[in-house]
CSV table of C-alpha atoms in Angstrom, one decimal:
chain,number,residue,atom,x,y,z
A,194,UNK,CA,52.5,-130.8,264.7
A,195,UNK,CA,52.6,-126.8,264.8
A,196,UNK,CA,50.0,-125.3,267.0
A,197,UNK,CA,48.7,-123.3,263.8
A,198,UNK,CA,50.1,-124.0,260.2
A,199,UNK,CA,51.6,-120.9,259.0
A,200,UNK,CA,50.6,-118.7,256.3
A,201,UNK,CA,52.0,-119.0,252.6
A,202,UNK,CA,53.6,-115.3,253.6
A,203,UNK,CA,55.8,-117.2,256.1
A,204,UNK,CA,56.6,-119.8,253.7
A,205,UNK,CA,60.7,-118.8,253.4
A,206,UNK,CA,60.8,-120.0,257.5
A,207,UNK,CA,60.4,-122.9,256.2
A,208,UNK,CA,63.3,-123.2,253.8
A,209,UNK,CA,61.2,-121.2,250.9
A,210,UNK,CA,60.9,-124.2,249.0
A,211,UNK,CA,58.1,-124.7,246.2
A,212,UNK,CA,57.4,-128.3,246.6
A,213,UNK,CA,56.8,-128.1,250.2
A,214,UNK,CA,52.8,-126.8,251.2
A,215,UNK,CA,52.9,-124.4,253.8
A,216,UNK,CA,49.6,-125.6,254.9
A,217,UNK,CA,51.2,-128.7,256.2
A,218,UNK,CA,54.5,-128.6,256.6
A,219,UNK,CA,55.3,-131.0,259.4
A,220,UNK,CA,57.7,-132.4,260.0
A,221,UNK,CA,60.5,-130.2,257.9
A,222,UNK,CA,58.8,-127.3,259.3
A,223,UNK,CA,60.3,-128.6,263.1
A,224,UNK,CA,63.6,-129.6,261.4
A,225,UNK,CA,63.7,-125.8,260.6
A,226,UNK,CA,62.9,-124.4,263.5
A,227,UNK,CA,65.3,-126.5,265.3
A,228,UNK,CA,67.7,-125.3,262.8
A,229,UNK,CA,66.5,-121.6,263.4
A,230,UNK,CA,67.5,-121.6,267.8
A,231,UNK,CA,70.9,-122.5,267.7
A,232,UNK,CA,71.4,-119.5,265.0
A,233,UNK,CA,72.2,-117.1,267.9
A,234,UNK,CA,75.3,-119.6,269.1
A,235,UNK,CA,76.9,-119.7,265.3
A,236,UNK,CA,78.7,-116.6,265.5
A,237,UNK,CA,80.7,-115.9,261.6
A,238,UNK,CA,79.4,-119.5,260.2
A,239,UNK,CA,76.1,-117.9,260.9
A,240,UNK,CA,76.3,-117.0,256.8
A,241,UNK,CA,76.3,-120.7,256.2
A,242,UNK,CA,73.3,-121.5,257.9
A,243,UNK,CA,71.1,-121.6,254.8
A,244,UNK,CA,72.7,-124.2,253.3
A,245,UNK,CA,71.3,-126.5,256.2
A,246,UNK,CA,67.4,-125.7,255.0
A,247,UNK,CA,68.1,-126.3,252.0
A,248,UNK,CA,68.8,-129.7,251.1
A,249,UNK,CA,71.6,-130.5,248.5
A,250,UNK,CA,70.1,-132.8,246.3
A,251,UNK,CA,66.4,-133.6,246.3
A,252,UNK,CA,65.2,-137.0,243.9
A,253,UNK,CA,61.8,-138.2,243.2
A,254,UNK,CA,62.0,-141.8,241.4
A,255,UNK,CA,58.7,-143.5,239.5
A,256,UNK,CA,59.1,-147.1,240.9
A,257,UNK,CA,56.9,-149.5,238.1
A,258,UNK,CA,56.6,-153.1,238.5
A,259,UNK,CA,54.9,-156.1,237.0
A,260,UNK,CA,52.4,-157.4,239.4
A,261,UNK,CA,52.0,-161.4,240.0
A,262,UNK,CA,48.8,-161.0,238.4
A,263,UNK,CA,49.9,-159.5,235.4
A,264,UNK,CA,49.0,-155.9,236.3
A,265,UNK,CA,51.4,-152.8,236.0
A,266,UNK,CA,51.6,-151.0,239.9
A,267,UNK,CA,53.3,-147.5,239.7
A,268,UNK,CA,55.1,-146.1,243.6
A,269,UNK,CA,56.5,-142.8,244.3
A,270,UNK,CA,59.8,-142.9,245.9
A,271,UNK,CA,62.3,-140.5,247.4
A,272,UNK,CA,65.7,-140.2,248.1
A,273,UNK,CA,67.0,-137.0,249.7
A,274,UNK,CA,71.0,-135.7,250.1
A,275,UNK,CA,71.0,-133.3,252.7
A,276,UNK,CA,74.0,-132.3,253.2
A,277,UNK,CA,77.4,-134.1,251.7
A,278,UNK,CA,79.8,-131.2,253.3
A,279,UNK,CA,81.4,-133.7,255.7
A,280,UNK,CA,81.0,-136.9,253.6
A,281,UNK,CA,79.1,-139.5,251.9
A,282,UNK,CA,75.3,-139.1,252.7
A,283,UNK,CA,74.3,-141.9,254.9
A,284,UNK,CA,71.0,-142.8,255.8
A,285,UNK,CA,67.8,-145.4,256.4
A,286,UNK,CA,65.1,-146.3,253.4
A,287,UNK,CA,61.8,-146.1,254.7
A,288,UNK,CA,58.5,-148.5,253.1
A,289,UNK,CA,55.9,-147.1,254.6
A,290,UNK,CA,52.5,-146.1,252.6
A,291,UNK,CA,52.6,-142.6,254.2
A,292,UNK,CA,56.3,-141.6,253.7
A,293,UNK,CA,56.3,-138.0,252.1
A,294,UNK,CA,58.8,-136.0,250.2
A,295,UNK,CA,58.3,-133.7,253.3
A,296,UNK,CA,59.2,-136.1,256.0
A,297,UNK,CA,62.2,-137.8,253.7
A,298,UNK,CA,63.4,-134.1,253.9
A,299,UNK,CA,63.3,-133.8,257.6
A,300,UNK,CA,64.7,-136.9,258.3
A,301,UNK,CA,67.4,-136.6,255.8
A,302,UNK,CA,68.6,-133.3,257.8
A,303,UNK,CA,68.1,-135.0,261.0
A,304,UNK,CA,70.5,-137.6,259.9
A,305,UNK,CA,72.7,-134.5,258.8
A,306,UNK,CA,73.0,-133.3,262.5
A,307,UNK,CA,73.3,-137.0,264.0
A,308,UNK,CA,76.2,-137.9,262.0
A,309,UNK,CA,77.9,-134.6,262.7
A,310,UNK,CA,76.8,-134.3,266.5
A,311,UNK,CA,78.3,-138.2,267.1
A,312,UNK,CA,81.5,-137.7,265.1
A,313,UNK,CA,81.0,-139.4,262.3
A,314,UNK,CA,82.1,-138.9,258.7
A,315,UNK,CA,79.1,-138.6,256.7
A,316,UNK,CA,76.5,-136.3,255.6
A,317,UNK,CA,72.7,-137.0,255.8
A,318,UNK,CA,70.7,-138.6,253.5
A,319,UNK,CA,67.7,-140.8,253.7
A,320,UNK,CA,65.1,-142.4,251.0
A,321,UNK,CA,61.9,-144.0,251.1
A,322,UNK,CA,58.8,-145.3,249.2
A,323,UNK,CA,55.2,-144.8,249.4
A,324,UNK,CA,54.3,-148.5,249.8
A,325,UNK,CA,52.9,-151.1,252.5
A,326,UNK,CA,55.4,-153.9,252.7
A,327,UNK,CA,52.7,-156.1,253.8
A,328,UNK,CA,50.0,-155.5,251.2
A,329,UNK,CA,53.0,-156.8,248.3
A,330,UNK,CA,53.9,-160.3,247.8
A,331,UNK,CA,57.3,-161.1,248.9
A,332,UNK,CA,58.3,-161.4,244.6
A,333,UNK,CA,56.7,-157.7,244.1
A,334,UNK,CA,58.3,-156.5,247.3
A,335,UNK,CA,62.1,-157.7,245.9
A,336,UNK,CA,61.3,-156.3,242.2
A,337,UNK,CA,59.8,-152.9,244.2
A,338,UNK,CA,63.4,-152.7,245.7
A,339,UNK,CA,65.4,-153.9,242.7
A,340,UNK,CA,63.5,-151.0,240.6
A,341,UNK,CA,64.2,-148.2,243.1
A,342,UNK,CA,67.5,-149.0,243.7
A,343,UNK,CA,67.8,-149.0,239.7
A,344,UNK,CA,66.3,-145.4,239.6
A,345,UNK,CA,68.5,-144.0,242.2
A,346,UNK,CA,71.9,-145.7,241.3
A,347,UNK,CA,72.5,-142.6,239.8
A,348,UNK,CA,73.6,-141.0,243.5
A,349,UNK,CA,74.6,-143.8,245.3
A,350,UNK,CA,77.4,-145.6,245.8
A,351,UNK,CA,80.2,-146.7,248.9
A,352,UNK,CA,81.9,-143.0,248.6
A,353,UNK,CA,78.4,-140.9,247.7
A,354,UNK,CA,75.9,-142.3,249.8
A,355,UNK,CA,75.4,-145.7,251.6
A,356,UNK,CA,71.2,-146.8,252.3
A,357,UNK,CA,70.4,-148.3,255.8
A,358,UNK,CA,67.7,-150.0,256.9
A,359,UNK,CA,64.6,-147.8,258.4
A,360,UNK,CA,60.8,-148.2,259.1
A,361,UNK,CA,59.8,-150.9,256.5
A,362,UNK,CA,62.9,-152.8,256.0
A,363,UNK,CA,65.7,-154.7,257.3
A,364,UNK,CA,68.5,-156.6,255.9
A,365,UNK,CA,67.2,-158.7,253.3
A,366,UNK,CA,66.1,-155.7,251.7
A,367,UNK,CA,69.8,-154.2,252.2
A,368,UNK,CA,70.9,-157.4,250.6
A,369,UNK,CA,68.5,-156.9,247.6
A,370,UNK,CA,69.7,-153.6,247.0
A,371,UNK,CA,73.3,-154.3,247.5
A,372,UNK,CA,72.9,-157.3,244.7
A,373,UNK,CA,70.8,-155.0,242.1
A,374,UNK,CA,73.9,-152.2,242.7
A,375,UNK,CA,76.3,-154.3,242.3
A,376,UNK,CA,74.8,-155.9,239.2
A,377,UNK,CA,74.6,-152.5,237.7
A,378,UNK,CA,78.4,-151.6,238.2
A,379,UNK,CA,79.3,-154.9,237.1
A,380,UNK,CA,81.1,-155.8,240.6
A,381,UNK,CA,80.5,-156.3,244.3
A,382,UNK,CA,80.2,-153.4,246.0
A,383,UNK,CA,79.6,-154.1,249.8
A,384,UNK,CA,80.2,-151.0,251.2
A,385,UNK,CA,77.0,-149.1,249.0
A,386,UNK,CA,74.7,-150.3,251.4
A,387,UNK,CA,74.5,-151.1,255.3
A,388,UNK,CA,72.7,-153.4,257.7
A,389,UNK,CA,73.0,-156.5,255.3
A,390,UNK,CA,73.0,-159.8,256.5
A,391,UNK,CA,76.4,-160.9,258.2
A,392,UNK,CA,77.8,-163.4,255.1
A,393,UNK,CA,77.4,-160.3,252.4
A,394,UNK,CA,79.5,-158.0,254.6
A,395,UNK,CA,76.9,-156.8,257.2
A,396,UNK,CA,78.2,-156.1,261.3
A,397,UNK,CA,77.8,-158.3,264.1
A,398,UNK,CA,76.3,-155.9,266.3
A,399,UNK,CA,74.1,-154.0,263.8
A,400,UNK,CA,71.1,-155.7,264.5
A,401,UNK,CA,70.6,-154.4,267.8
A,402,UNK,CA,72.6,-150.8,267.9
A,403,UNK,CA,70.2,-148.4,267.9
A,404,UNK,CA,67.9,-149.9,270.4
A,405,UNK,CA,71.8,-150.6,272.7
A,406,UNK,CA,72.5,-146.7,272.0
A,407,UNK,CA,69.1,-145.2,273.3
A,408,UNK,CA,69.5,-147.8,276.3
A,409,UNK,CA,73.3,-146.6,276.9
A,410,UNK,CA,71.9,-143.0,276.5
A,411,UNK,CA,69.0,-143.0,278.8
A,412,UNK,CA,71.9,-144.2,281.3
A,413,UNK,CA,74.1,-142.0,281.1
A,414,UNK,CA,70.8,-139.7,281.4
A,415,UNK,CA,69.9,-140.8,284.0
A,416,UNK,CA,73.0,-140.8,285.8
A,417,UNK,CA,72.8,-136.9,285.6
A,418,UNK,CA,70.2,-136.5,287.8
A,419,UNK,CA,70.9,-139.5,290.0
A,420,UNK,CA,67.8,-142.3,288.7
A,421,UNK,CA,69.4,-145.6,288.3
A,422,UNK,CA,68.3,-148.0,285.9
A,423,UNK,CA,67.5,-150.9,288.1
A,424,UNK,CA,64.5,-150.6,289.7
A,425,UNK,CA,63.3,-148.0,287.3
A,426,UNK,CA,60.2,-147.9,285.6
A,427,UNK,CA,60.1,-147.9,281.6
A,428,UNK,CA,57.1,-147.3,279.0
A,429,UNK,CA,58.1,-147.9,275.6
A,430,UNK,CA,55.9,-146.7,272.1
A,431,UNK,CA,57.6,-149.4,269.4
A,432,UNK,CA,58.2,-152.5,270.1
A,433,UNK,CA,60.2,-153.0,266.8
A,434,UNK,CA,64.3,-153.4,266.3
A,435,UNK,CA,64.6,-149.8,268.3
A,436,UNK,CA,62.1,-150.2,271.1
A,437,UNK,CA,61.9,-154.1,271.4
A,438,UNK,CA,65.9,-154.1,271.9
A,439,UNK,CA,65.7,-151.0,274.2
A,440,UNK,CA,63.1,-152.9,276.2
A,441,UNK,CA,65.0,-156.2,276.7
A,442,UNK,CA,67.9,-154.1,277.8
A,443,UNK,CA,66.4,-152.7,280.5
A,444,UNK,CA,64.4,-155.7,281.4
A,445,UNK,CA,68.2,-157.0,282.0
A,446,UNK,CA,69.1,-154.4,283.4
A,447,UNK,CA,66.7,-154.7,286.0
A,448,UNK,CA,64.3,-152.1,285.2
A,449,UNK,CA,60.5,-152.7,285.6
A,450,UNK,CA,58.9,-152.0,281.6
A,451,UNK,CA,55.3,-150.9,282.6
A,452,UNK,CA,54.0,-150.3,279.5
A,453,UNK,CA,55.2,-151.1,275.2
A,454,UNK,CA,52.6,-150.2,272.2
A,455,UNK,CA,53.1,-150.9,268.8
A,456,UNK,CA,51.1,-150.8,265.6
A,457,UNK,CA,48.5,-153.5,266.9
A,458,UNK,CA,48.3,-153.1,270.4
A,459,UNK,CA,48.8,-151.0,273.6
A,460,UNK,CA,49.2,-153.0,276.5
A,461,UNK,CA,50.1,-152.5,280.9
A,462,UNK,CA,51.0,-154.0,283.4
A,463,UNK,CA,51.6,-152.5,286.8
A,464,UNK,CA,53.6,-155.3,288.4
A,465,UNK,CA,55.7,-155.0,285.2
A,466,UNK,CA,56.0,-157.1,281.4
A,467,UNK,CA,58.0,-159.9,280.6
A,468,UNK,CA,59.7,-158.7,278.1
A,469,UNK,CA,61.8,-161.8,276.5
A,470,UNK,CA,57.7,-163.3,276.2
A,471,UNK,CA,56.4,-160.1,275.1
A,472,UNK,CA,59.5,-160.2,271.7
A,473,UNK,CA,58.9,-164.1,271.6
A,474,UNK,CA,55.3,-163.1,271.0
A,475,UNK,CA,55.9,-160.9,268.6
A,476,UNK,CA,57.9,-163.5,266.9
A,477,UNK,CA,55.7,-165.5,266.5
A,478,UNK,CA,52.4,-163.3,265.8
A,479,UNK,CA,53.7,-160.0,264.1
A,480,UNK,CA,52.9,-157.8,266.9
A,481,UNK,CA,51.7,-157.5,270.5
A,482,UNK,CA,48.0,-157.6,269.9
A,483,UNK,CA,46.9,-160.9,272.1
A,484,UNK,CA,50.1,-161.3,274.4
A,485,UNK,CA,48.6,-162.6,277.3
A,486,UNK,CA,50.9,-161.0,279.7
A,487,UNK,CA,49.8,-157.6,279.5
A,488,UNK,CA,46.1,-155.7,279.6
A,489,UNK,CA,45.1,-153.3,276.9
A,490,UNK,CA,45.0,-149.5,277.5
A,491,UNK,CA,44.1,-146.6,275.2
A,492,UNK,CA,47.0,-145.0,273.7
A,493,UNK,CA,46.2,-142.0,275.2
A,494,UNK,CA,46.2,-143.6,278.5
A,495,UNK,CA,50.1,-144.9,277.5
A,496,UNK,CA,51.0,-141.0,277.3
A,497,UNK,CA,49.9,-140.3,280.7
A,498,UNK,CA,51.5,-143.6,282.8
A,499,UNK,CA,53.9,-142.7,285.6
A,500,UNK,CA,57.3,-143.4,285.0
A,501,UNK,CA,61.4,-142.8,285.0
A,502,UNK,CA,62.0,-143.1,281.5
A,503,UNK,CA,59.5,-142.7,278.4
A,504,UNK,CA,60.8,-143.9,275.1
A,505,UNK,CA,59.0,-143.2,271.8
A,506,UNK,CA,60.4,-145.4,269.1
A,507,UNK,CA,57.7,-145.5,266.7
A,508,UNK,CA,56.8,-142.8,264.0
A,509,UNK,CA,57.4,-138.8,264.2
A,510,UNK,CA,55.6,-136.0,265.8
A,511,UNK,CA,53.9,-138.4,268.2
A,512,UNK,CA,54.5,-135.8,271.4
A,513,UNK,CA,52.0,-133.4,270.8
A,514,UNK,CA,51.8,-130.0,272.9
A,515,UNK,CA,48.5,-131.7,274.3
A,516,UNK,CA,50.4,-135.0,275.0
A,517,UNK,CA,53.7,-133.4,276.5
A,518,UNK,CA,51.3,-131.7,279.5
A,519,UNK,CA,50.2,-134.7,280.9
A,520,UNK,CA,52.9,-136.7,280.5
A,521,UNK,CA,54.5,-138.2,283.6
A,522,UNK,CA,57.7,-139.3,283.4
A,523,UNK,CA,61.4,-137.9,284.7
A,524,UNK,CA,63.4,-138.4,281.3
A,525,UNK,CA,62.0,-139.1,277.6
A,526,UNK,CA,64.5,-140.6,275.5
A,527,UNK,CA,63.6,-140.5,271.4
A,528,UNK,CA,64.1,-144.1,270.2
A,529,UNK,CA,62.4,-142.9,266.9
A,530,UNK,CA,63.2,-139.5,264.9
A,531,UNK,CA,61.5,-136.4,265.3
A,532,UNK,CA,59.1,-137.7,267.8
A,533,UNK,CA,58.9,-134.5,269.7
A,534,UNK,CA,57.4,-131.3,267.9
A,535,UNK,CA,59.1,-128.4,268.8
A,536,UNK,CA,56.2,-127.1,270.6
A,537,UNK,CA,55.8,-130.1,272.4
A,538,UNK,CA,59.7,-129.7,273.2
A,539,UNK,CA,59.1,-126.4,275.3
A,540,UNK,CA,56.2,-128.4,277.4
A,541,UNK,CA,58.4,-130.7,278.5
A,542,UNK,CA,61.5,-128.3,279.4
A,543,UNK,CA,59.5,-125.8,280.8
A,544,UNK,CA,57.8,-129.1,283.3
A,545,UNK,CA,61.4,-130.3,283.9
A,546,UNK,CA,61.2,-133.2,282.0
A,547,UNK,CA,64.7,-134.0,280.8
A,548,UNK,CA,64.8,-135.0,276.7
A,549,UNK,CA,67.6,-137.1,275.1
A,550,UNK,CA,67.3,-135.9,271.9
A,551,UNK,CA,66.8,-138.5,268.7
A,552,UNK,CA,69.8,-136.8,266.9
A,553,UNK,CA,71.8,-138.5,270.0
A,554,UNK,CA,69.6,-141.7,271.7
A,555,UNK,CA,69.0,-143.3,268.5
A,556,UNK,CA,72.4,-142.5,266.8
A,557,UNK,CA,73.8,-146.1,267.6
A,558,UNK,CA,72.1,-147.4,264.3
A,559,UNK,CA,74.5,-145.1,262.5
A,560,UNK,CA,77.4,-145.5,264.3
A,561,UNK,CA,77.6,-149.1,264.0
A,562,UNK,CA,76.7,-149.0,260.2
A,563,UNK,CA,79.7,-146.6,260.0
A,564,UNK,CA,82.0,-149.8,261.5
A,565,UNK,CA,80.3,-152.2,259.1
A,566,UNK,CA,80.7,-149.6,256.3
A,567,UNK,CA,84.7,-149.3,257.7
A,568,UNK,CA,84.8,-153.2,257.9
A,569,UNK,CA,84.1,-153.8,254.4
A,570,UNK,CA,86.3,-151.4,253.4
A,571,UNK,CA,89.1,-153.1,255.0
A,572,UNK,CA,88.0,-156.7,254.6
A,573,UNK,CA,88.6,-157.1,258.1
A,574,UNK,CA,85.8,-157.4,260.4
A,575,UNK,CA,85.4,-157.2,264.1
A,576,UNK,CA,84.0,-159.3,266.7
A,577,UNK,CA,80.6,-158.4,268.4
A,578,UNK,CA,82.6,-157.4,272.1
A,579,UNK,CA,84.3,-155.1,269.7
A,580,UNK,CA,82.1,-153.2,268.0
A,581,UNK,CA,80.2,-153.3,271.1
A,582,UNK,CA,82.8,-151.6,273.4
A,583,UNK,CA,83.5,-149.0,270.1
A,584,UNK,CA,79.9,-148.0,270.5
A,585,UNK,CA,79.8,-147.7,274.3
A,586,UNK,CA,82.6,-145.5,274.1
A,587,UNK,CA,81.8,-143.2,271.3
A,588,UNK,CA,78.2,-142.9,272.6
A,589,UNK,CA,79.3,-142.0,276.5
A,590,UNK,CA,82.1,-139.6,274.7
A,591,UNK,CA,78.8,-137.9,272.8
A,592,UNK,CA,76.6,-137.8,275.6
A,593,UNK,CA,79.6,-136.1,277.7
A,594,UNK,CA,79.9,-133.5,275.4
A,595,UNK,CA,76.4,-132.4,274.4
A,596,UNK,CA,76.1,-132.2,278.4
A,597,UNK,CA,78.8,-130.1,279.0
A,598,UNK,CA,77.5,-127.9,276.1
A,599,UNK,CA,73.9,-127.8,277.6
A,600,UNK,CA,75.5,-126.6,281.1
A,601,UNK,CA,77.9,-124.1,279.9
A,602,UNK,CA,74.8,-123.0,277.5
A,603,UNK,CA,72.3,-123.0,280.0
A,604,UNK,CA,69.8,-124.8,276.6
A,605,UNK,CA,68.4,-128.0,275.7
A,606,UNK,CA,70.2,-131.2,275.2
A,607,UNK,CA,68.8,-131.4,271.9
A,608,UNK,CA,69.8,-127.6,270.7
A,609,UNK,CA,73.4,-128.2,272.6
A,610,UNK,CA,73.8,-131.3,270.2
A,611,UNK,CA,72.2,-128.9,267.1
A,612,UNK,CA,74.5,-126.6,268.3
A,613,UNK,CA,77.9,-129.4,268.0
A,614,UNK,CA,76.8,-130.8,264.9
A,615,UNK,CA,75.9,-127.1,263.2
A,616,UNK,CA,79.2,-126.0,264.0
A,617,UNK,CA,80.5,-129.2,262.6
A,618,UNK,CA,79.3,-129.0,259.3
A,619,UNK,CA,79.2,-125.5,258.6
A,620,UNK,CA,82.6,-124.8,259.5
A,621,UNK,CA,83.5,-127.9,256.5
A,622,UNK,CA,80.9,-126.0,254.5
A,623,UNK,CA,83.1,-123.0,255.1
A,624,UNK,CA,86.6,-124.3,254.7
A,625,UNK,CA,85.2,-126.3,251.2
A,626,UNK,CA,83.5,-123.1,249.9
A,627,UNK,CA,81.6,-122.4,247.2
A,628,UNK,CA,82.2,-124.5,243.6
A,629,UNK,CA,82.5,-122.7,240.7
């Protein structure tokens, strides 16, 4: 969060936007001021730029259901089209009983400058709904989905903007919404949605992309300042599809994980965790609390373990100012989005504490959602070594150039990729112009 909330006064830095309360405005308020530092490297699409904190297309969807008991439950839900200069919007839908207009907004642009920064064709989008997938039956959980895809039909589709699995769901609830779109139109339409289960047109490979990208990243990372990945030592926040993934990779790999945390436990081990028991134990039990492998630590002892590579893959704004100065680690690679406030961004630079930024580490969600939305397309679908050498390759190719941007710019690897992507999409904001 912002060392001190601004004033209402300073409310325009934020993107001047009346739904927004200036007295909190994480985390759109760091999407902005990310925005705001590459200004200086825009040169004539600088004009542009205020199209970026602004975000196209902005819905907010009553979701009612009939409960099993007979009871009528009403959720608020979001979804949020950023930017649609370069293509379709394309990004995750988020259950989670704290998800905000505010932070739908910030991700929504982050997945903006992702998609632009990687090379793909798409805009950013993302969606979500104010509800605890476990406090719903599995019924009320499907007619939850079937009702908000219902209310925002309206601006999706395969060519206007394709859902994704985030924080809250996975595949099933891809195929649910797939099914209730389809229904709608009247015909199967694979390609609205991605991340579905492999017999309804889902990727092999999807499953396990974004956790394989922020492992490829924090290589190549790595590899910049001479730390190899085997014999390294890991601590990982989110032990989910990004950070359990991540995790086993590097076990492989032959990295040492000291440390993982997730939403019911924070656990240690010096000597090193096994990670293939830690993910069959969370299997098994729905999270880490009682793995007997591992000790239990205070989070605020997790920030502060020595280490190679951090990865946050859990929630935003969980570096804080506070938690970036006693951090100890060479390289902190963002598993999750936005987990680094700006604030807590400067800590770590000015420590020299080398960031792969989330718009980059965790982009290999997207990227293989773009070959399954490609695939079903075509009708023709590629095998896992495939898609899995296509990601390698477009990730390494990324990496390469935000780098050489960063050197040549003597800045941030996360404001050289702001940087690539703003360029990206203002200059097709530019050459589209202005309708009417």
């Amino acid at each position: 969060m912002s060392a001190t909330p601004p004033n209402p006064a300073s409310f325009d830095k934020l993107g001047g936007l009346s739904y927004l309360n200036p007295a909190a405005p994480e985390p759109w308020a760091s999407f902005v001021q990310q925005i705001e530092r590459v200004r200086p490297y825009l040169g004539s699409l600088e004009r542009w730029v205020e199209t970026l904190i602004r975000p196209k297309r902005t819905l907010i969807v009553d979701v009612p259901i009939e409960r099993d008991d007979g009871t009528v439950a009403h959720f608020e839900g979001y979804r949020v089209q950023h930017s649609l200069s370069r293509g379709p919007g394309k990004g995750g839908v988020r259950f989670h009983p704290d998800v905000t207009l505010n932070e739908v907004m910030a991700l929504a642009g982050w997945m903006t400058i992702k998609n632009a920064a990687v090379g793909l064709p798409f805009g950013g989008a993302k969606g979500g709904i104010r509800v605890d997938p476990n406090s719903v039956s599995k019924g009320e959980l499907q007619r939850i989905t079937r009702r908000y895809t219902s209310e925002i039909g309206v601006i999706i589709g395969p060519d206007r903007d394709i859902p994704a699995p985030d924080v809250g769901t996975n595949a099933m609830t891809m195929a649910v919404m797939m099914d209730t779109f389809s229904m709608n139109r009247g015909g199967t339409a694979t390609g609205v949605v991605t991340g579905k289960p492999i017999a309804l047109g889902g990727s092999l490979g999807r499953q396990e992309a974004t956790g394989r990208g922020v492992f490829i990243t924090a290589r190549e990372a790595g590899r910049t300042i001479g730390l190899q990945i085997d014999g390294a030592r890991v601590v990982v926040q989110g032990f989910g599809n990004v950070g359990g993934i991540a995790a086993r990779l590097f076990h492989e790999a032959g990295a040492r994980v000291l440390a993982v945390a997730d939403h019911t436990a924070t656990l240690a081990n010096e000597h090193g965790i096994d990670i293939p028991a830690a993910l069959a134990h969370v299997a098994a039990n729905g999270g880490l609390a009682g793995f007997p492998g591992a000790a239990p630590i205070d989070i605020e002892d997790f920030w502060q373990i020595e280490c190679d590579f951090l990865v946050p893959a859990a929630l935003e704004g969980q570096i804080t100012p506070a938690r970036a100065e006693r951090i100890r680690t060479r390289i902190v690679v963002e598993g999750a989005n936005g987990p680094t406030t700006p604030a807590a961004d400067d800590v770590l630079r000015e420590r020299g504490v080398l960031v792969v930024p989330d718009v980059l580490a965790n982009a290999g969600g997207v990227t293989v959602s773009y070959f399954e939305w490609v695939q079903d397309f075509s009708s023709f679908f590629w095998t896992e070594e495939e898609i899995n050498e296509r990601l390698e390759r477009l990730m390494v190719n990324a990496f390469a150039a935000i780098s050489h941007v960063a050197a040549d710019k003597k800045v941030s690897l996360r404001t050289a990729a702001f940087i690539i992507a703003c360029h990206r999409v203002l200059e097709a904001r530019a050459e589209r112009g202005l309708y009417p």
